[in-house]
Short mmCIF file of C-alpha atoms in Angstrom, two decimals:
data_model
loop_
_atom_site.label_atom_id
_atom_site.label_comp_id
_atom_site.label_asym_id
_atom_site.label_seq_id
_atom_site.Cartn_x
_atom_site.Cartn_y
_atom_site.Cartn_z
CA UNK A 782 0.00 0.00 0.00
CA UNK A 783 1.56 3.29 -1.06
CA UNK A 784 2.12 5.86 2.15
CA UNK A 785 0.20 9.06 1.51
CA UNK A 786 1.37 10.22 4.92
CA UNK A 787 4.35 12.62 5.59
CA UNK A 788 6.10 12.78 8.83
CA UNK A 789 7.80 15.69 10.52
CA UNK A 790 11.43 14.21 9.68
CA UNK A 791 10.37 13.01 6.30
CA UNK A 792 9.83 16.97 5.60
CA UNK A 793 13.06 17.73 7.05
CA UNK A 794 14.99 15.67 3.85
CA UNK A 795 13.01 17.86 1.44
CA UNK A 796 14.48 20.63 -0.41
CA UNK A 797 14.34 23.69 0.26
CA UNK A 798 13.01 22.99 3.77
CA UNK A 799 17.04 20.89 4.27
CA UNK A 800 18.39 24.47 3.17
CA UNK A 801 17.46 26.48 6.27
CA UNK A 802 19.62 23.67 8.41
CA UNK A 803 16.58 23.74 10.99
CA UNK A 804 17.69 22.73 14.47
CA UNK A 805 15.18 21.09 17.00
CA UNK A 806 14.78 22.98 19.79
CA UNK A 807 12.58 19.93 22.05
CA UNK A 808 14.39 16.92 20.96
CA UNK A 809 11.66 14.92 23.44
CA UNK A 810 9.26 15.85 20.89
CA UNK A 811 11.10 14.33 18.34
CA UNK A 812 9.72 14.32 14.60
CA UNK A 813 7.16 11.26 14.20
CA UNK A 814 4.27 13.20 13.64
CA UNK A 815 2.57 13.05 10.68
CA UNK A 816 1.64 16.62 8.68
CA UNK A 817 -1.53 16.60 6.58
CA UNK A 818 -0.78 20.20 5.59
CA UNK A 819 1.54 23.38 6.07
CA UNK A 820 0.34 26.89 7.01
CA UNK A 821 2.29 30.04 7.07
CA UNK A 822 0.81 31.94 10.28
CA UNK A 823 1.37 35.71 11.35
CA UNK A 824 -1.38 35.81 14.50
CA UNK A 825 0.27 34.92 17.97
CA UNK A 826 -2.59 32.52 18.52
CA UNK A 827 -2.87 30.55 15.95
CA UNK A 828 -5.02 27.59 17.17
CA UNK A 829 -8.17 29.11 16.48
CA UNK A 830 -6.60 28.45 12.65
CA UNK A 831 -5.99 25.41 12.53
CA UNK A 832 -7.66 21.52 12.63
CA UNK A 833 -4.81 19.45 13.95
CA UNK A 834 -1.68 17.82 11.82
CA UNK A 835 -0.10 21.87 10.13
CA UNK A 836 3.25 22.54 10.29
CA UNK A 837 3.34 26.02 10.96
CA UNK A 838 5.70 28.36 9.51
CA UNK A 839 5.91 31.54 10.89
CA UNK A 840 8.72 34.61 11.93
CA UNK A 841 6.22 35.56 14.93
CA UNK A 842 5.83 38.97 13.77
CA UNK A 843 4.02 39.99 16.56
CA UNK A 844 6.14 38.76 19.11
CA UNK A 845 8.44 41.73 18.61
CA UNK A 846 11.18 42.32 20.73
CA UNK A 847 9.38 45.76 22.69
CA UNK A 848 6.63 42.90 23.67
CA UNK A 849 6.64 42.77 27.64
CA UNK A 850 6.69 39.59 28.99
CA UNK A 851 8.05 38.14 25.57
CA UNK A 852 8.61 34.33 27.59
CA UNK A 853 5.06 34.35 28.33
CA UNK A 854 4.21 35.44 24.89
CA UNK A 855 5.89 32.16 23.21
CA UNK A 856 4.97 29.67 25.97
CA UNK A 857 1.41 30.71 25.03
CA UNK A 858 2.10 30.21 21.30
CA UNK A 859 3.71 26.79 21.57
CA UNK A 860 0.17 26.01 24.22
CA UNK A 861 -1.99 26.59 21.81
CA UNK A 862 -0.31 24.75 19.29
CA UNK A 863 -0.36 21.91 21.79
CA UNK A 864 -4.32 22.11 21.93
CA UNK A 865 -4.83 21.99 18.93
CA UNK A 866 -2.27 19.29 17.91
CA UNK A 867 -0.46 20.79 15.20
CA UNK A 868 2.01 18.85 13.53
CA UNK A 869 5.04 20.88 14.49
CA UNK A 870 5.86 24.99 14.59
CA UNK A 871 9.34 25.86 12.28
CA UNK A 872 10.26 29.28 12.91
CA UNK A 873 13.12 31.66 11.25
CA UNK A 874 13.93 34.40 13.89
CA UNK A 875 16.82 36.02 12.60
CA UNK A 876 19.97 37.49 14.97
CA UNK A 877 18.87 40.77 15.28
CA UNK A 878 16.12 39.84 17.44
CA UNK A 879 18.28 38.18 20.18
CA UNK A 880 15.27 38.37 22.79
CA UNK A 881 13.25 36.18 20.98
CA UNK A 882 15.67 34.28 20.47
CA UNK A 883 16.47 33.51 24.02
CA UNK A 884 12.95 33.42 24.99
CA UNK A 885 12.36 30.44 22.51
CA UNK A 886 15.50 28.75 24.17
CA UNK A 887 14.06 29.04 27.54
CA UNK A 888 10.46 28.28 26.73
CA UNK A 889 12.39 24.83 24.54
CA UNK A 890 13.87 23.90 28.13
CA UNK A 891 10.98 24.65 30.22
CA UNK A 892 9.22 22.02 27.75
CA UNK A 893 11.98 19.28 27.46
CA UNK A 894 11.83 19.38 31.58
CA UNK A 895 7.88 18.21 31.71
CA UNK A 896 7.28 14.15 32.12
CA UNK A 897 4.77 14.62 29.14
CA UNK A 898 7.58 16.28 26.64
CA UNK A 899 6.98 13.38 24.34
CA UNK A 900 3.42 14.33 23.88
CA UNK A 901 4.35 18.36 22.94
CA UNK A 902 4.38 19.95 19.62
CA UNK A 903 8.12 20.07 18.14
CA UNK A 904 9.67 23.82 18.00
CA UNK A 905 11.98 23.53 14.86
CA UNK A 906 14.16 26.83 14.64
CA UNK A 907 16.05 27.32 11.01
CA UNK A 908 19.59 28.52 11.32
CA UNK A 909 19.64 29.75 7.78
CA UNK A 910 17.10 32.06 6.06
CA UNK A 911 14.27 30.64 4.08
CA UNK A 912 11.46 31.33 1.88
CA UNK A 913 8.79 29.74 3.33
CA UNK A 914 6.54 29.69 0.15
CA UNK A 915 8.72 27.87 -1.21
CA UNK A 916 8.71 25.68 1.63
CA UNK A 917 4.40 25.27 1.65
CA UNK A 918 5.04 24.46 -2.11
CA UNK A 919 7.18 21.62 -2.10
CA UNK A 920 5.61 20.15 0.68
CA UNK A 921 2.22 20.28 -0.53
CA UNK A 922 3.59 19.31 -3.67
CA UNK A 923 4.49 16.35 -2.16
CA UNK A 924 1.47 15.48 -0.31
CA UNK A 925 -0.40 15.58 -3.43
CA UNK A 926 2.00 13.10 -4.78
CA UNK A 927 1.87 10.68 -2.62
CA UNK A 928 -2.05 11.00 -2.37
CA UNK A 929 -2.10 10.46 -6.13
CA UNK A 930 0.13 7.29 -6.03
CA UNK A 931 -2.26 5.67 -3.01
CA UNK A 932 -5.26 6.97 -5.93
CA UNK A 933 -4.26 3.95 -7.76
CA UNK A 934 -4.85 1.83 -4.70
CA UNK A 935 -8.54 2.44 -4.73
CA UNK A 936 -8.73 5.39 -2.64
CA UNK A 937 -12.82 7.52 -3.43
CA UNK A 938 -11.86 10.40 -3.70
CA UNK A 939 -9.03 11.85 -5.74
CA UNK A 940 -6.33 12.74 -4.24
CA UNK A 941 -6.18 16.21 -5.95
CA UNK A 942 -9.68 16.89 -5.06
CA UNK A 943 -8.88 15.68 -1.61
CA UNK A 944 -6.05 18.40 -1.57
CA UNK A 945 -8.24 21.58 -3.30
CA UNK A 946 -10.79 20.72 -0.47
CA UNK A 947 -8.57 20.94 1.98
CA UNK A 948 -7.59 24.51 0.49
CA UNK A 949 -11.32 25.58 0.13
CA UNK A 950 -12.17 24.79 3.75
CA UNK A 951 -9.04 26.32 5.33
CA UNK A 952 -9.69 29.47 3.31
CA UNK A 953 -12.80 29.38 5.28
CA UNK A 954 -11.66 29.14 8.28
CA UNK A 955 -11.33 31.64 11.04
CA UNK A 956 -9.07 34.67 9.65
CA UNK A 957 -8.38 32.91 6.31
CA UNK A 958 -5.04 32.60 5.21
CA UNK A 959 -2.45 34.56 4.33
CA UNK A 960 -2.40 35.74 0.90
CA UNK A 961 1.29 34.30 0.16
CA UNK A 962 0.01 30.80 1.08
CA UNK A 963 -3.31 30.78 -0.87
CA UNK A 964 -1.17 31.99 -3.91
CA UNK A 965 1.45 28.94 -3.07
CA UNK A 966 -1.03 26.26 -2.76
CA UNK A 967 -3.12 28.07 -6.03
CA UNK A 968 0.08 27.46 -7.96
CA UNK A 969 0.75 23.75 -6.36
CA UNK A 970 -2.81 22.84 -7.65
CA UNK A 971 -1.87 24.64 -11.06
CA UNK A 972 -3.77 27.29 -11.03
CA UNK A 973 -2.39 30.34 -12.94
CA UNK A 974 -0.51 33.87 -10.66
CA UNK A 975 -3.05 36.78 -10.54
CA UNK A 976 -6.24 34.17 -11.74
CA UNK A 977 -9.98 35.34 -11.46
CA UNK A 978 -12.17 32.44 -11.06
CA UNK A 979 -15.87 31.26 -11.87
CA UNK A 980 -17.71 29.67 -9.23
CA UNK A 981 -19.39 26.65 -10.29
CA UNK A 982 -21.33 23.76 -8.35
CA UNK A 983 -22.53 19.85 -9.28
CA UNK A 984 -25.20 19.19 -7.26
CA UNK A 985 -25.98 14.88 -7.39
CA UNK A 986 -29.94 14.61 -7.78
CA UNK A 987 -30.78 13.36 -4.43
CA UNK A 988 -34.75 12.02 -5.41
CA UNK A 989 -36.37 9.96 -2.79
CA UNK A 990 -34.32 6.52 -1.72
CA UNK A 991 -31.31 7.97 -4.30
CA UNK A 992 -29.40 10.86 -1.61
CA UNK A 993 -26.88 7.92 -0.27
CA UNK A 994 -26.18 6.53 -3.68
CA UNK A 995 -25.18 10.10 -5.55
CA UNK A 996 -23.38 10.97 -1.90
CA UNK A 997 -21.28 8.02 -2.90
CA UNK A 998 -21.03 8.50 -6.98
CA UNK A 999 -19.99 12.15 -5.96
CA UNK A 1000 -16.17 10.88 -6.05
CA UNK A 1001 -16.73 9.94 -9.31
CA UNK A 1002 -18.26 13.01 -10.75
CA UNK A 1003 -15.31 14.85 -9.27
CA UNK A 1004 -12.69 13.06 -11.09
CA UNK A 1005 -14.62 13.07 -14.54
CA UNK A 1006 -14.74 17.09 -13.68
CA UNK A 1007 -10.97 17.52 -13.31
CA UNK A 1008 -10.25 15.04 -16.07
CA UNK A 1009 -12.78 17.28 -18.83
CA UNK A 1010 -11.25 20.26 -17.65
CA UNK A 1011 -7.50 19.23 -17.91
CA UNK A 1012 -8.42 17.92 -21.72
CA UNK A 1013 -9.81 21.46 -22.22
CA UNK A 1014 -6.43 22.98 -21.12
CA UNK A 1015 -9.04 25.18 -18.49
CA UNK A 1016 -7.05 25.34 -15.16
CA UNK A 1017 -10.02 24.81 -12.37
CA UNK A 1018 -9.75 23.93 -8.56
CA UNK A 1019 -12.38 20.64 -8.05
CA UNK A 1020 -13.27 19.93 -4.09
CA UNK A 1021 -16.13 18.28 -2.47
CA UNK A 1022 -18.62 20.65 -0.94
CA UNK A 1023 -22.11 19.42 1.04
CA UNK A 1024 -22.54 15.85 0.56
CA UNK A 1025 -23.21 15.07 -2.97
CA UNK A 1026 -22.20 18.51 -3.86
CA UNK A 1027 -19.22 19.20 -6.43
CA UNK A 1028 -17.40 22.20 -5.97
CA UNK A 1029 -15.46 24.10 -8.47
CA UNK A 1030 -13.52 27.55 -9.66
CA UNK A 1031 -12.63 27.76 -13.20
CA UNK A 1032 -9.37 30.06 -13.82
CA UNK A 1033 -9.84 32.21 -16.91
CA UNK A 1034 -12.56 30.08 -19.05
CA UNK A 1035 -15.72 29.70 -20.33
CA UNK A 1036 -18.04 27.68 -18.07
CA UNK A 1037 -20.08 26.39 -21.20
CA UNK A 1038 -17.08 25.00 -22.26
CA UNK A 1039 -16.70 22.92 -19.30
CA UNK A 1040 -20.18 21.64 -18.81
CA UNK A 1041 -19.94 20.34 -22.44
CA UNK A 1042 -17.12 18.76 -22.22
CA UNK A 1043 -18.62 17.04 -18.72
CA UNK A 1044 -21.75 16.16 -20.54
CA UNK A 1045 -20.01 14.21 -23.24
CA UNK A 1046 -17.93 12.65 -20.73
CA UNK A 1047 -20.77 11.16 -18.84
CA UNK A 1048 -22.51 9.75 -22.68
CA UNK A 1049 -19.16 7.84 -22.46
CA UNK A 1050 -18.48 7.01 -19.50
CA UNK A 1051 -22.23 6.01 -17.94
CA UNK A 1052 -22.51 2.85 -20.00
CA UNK A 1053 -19.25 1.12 -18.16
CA UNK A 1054 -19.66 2.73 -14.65
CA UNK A 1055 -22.20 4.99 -12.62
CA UNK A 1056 -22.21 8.19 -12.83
CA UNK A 1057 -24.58 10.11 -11.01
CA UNK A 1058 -27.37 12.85 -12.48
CA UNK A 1059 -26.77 15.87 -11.77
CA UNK A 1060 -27.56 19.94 -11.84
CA UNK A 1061 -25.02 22.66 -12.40
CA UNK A 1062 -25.02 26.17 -10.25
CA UNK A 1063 -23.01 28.88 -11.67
CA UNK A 1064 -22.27 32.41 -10.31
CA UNK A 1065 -21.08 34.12 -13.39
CA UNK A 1066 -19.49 36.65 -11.32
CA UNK A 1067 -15.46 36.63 -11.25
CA UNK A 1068 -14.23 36.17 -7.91
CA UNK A 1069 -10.73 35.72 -5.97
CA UNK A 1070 -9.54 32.62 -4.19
CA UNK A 1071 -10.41 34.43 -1.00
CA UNK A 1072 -14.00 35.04 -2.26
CA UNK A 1073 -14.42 31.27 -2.11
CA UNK A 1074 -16.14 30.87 1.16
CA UNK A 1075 -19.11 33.24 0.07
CA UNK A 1076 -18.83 32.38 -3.33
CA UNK A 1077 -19.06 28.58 -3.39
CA UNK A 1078 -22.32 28.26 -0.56
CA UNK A 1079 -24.05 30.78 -2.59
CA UNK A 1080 -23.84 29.16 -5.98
CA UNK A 1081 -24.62 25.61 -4.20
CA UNK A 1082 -28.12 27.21 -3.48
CA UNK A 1083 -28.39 27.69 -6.59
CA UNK A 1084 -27.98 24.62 -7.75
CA UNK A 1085 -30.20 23.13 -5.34
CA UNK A 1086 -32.81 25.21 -6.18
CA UNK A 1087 -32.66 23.78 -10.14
CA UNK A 1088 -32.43 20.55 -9.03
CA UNK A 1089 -35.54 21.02 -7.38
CA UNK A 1090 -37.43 22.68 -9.74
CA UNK A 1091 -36.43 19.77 -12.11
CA UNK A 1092 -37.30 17.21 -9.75
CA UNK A 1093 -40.74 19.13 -9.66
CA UNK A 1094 -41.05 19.59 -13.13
CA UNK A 1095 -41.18 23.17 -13.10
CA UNK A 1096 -37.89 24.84 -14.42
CA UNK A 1097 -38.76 28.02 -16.01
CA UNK A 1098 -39.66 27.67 -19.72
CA UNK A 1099 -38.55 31.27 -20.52
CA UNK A 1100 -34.71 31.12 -19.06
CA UNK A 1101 -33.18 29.09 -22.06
CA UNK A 1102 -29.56 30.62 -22.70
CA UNK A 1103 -27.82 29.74 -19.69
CA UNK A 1104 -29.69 25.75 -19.32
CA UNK A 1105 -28.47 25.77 -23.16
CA UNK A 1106 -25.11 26.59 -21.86
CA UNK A 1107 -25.38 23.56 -19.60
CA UNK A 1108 -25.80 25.30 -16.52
CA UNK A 1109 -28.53 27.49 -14.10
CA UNK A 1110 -28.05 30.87 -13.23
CA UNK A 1111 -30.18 32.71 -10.13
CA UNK A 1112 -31.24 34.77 -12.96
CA UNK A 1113 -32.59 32.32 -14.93
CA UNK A 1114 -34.78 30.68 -11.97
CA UNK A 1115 -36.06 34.05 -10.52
CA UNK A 1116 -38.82 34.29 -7.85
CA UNK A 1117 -38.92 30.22 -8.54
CA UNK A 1118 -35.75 29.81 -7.54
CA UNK A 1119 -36.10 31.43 -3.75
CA UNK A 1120 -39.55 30.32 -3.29
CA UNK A 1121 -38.61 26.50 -3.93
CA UNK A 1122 -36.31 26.75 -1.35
CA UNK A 1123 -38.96 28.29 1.18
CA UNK A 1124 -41.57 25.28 0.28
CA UNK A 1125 -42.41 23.07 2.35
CA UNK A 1126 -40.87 25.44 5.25
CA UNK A 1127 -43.16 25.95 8.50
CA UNK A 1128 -42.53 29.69 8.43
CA UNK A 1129 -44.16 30.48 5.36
CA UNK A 1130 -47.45 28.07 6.28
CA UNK A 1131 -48.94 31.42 7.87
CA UNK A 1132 -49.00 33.24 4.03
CA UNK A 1133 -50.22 29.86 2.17
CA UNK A 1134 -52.84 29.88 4.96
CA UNK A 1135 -54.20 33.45 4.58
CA UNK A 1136 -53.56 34.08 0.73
CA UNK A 1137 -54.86 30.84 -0.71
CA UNK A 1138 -58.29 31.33 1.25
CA UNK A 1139 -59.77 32.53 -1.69
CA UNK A 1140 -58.80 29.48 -4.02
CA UNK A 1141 -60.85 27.10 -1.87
CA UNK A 1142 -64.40 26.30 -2.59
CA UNK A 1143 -66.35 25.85 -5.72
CA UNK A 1144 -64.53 28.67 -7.56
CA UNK A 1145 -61.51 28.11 -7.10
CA UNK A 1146 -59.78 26.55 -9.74
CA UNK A 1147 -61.43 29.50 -12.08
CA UNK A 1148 -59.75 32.18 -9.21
CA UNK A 1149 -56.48 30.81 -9.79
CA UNK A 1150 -57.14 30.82 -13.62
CA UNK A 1151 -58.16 34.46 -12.84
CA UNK A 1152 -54.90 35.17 -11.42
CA UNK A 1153 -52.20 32.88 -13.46
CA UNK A 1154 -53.58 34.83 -16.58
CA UNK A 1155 -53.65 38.09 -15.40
CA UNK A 1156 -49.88 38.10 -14.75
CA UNK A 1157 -49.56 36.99 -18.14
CA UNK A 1158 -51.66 39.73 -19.63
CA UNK A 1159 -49.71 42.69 -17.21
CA UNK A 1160 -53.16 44.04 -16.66
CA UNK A 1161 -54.76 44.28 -20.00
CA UNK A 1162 -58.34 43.72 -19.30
CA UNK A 1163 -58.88 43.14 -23.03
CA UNK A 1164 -55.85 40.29 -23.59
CA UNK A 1165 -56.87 38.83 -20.06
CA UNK A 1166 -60.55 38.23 -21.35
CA UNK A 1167 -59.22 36.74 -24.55
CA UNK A 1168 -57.21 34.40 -22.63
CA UNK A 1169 -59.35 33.58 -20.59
CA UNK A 1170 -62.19 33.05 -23.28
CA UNK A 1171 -64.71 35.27 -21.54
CA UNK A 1172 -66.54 37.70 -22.17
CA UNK A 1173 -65.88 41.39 -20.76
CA UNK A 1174 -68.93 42.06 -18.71
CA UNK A 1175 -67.96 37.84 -17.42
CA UNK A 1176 -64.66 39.50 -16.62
CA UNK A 1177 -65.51 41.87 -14.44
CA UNK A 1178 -67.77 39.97 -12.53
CA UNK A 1179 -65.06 37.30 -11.73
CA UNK A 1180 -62.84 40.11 -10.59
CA UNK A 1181 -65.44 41.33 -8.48
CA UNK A 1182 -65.96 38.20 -6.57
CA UNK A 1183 -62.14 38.19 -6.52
CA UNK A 1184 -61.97 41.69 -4.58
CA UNK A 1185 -65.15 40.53 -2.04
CA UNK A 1186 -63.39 37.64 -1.10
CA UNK A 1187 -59.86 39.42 -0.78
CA UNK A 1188 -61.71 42.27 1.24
CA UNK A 1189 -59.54 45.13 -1.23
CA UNK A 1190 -59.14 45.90 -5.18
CA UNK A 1191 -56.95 43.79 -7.19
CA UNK A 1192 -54.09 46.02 -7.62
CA UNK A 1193 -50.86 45.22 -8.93
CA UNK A 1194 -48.99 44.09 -5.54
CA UNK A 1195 -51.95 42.48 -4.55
CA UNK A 1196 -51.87 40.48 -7.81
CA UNK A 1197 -48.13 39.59 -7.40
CA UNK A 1198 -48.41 38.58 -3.68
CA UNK A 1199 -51.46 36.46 -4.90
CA UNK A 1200 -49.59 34.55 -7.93
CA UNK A 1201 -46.52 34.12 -5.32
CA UNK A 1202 -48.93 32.18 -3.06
CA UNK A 1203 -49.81 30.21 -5.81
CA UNK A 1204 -46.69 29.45 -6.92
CA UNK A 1205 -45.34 28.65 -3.68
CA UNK A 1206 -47.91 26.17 -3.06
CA UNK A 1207 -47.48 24.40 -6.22
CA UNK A 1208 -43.62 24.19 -5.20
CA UNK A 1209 -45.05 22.70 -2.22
CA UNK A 1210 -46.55 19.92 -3.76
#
């Protein structure tokens, strides 16, 4: 079985990390532990950053040598590290800051002296200047490539996917990351310097009995993704999102282009092994890598909103460029699009209840005729008649018992507000 893992001292041997001749500080430590990914940090407590197994680069820029109580300052640092259980903390503190210096020697001692040293978080000090993107690049670099050789072992989800996921939720997390590490681990992934990037998300069809199965076919959706894009030349980052959700950015392309190529892959693919149905979200806004977080979420309710207005049968018939195109837009679904995702909710049961009172009873079908056409027509008493095939005089009267059983005239928002209850109900089931 091929080792995707990479331990403390394995990183140690890699170039240029080898270059800055690191020394360990808490030997007790020693270097076993295993990194699942490497973070440049500024903030003098970083915990709240991180999610256990980072090695974590950093100068301590705050921990400047005016800082009162500077020993107190880096025991803290290295605690919170230990909380969270990073993988290890490599710092480059250079000679001119000789107070740091000796604070991190005596904090280093105070550590190696507890019965529990064994258990601590390594402190790693480089005796030679670095670059530490260079550093998060090579490493990640070779995360990725030992992920992809244990991809050929059988592993769900590819590696690379496994890796831009990883990216998309740490740019999420709590004060984001610094903008020299998201442009390191951009370029790792292959993603072009300086890119602007179009949200886009696969959302598996989860119909009744069918949510577990597309959860699991998700994998496999993720890799044909990455696969059309790279024959397409389109640099894109591909990550899981929600379960049964496929998240991607596309760098610099046309996301038509993309969901073609995706399409035809599926023709080929679906006949030797299961690919899951599917509905495509797209925010056709550009964005940056550290719009992700608002980005992604918001273009995953789109999708879900598509997929169930599909399920439902009731996509609108007027928004046919971007479906053409392969994907839905929140433009294209419009007041649809929101009010299938308030169906079915218990907060909206108080409007259904109070604006669909005059649909029930005998006339009711002909009400909601009434109404559904009279949108159509925009107020035009003459088209609405002729759509309606009444007569004028016929008309009026029906609008008449309309307005009694309404209690006011039927102006234009009360119109709207009635056609939204409508169409909210029918959303409803």
């Amino acid at each position: 079985m091929v080792d995707v893992t990479l331990s403390v001292e394995e990183s140690l041997r890699l170039h240029p990390m080898a270059a800055g001749e690191p020394e360990l500080l808490t030997p007790a430590a020693g270097l076993a532990r295993t990194i699942r990914w490497v973070h440049i940090i500024g903030q003098d407590r970083p915990g709240a950053m991180l999610q256990g197994g980072e090695l974590v680069l950093s100068t301590l820029p705050r921990l400047d040598e005016s800082r009162p109580q500077l020993t107190d300052a880096v025991r803290g640092y290295l605690e919170d590290l230990d909380t969270t259980g990073a993988a290890a903390l490599a710092v480059e503190v250079l000679a001119d800051r000789p107070l740091l210096n000796a604070a991190l020697d005596e904090v280093a001692a105070e550590r190696e002296a507890q019965p529990a040293a064994g258990n601590l978080v390594p402190l790693l000090r480089f005796t030679r200047q670095v670059r530490f993107v260079e550093i998060t690049e090579a490493l990640h670099r070779e995360l990725v490539s030992r992920q992809l050789g244990a991809a050929q072992q059988g592993q769900s989800w590819d590696p690379i996917v496994s890796a831009t996921t990883n990216l998309f939720d740490d740019l999420a997390s709590p004060g984001g990351l610094p903008s020299e590490e998201v442009a390191a681990r951009a370029k790792a992934l292959g993603m072009p310097a300086g890119a602007r990037y179009t949200p886009l998300v696969f959302t598996t069809h989860d119909y009744a009995g069918a949510s577990t199965a597309a959860e699991r076919q998700a994998p496999s959706l993720a890799t044909l993704i990455r696969s059309a894009a790279n024959s397409l030349k389109l640099p894109a980052l591909v990550g899981a999102g929600e379960p049964g959700d496929v998240w991607v950015v596309l760098a610099h392309g046309d996301p038509r282009k993309l969901c073609a190529a995706v399409r035809q892959a599926v023709v080929r693919r679906r006949t030797q092994e299961i690919i899951p149905r599917y509905t495509v979200g797209a925010d056709l806004d550009s964005i940056s890598l550290t719009e992700v977080p608002d980005a992604l979420p918001r273009t995953a309710r789109t999708a879900a909103a598509a997929s169930a207005l599909s399920r439902l049968g009731r996509l609108p018939e007027a928004a046919t460029p971007s479906p053409r195109a392969g994907y839905w837009t929140a433009a294209d679904l419009g007041l649809s699009g929101l009010l299938v995702r308030l169906a079915g909710d218990p907060s909206a049961s108080w409007f259904l209840h109070h604006y669909l009172a005059p649909f029930r009873g005998a006339e009711g079908e002909s009400m909601r005729e009434l109404v559904d056409a009279a949108v159509r027509a925009g107020g035009n008493k003459a088209e609405l008649s002729r759509a309606l095939g009444i007569s004028r005089p016929t008309l009026y009267s029906r609008i008449a018992r309309l307005e009694r059983a309404l209690g006011h005239d039927l102006d234009g928002e009360t119109l709207a507000t009635l056609h939204t209850a409508l169409l909210l109900e029918r959303l409803s089931g």
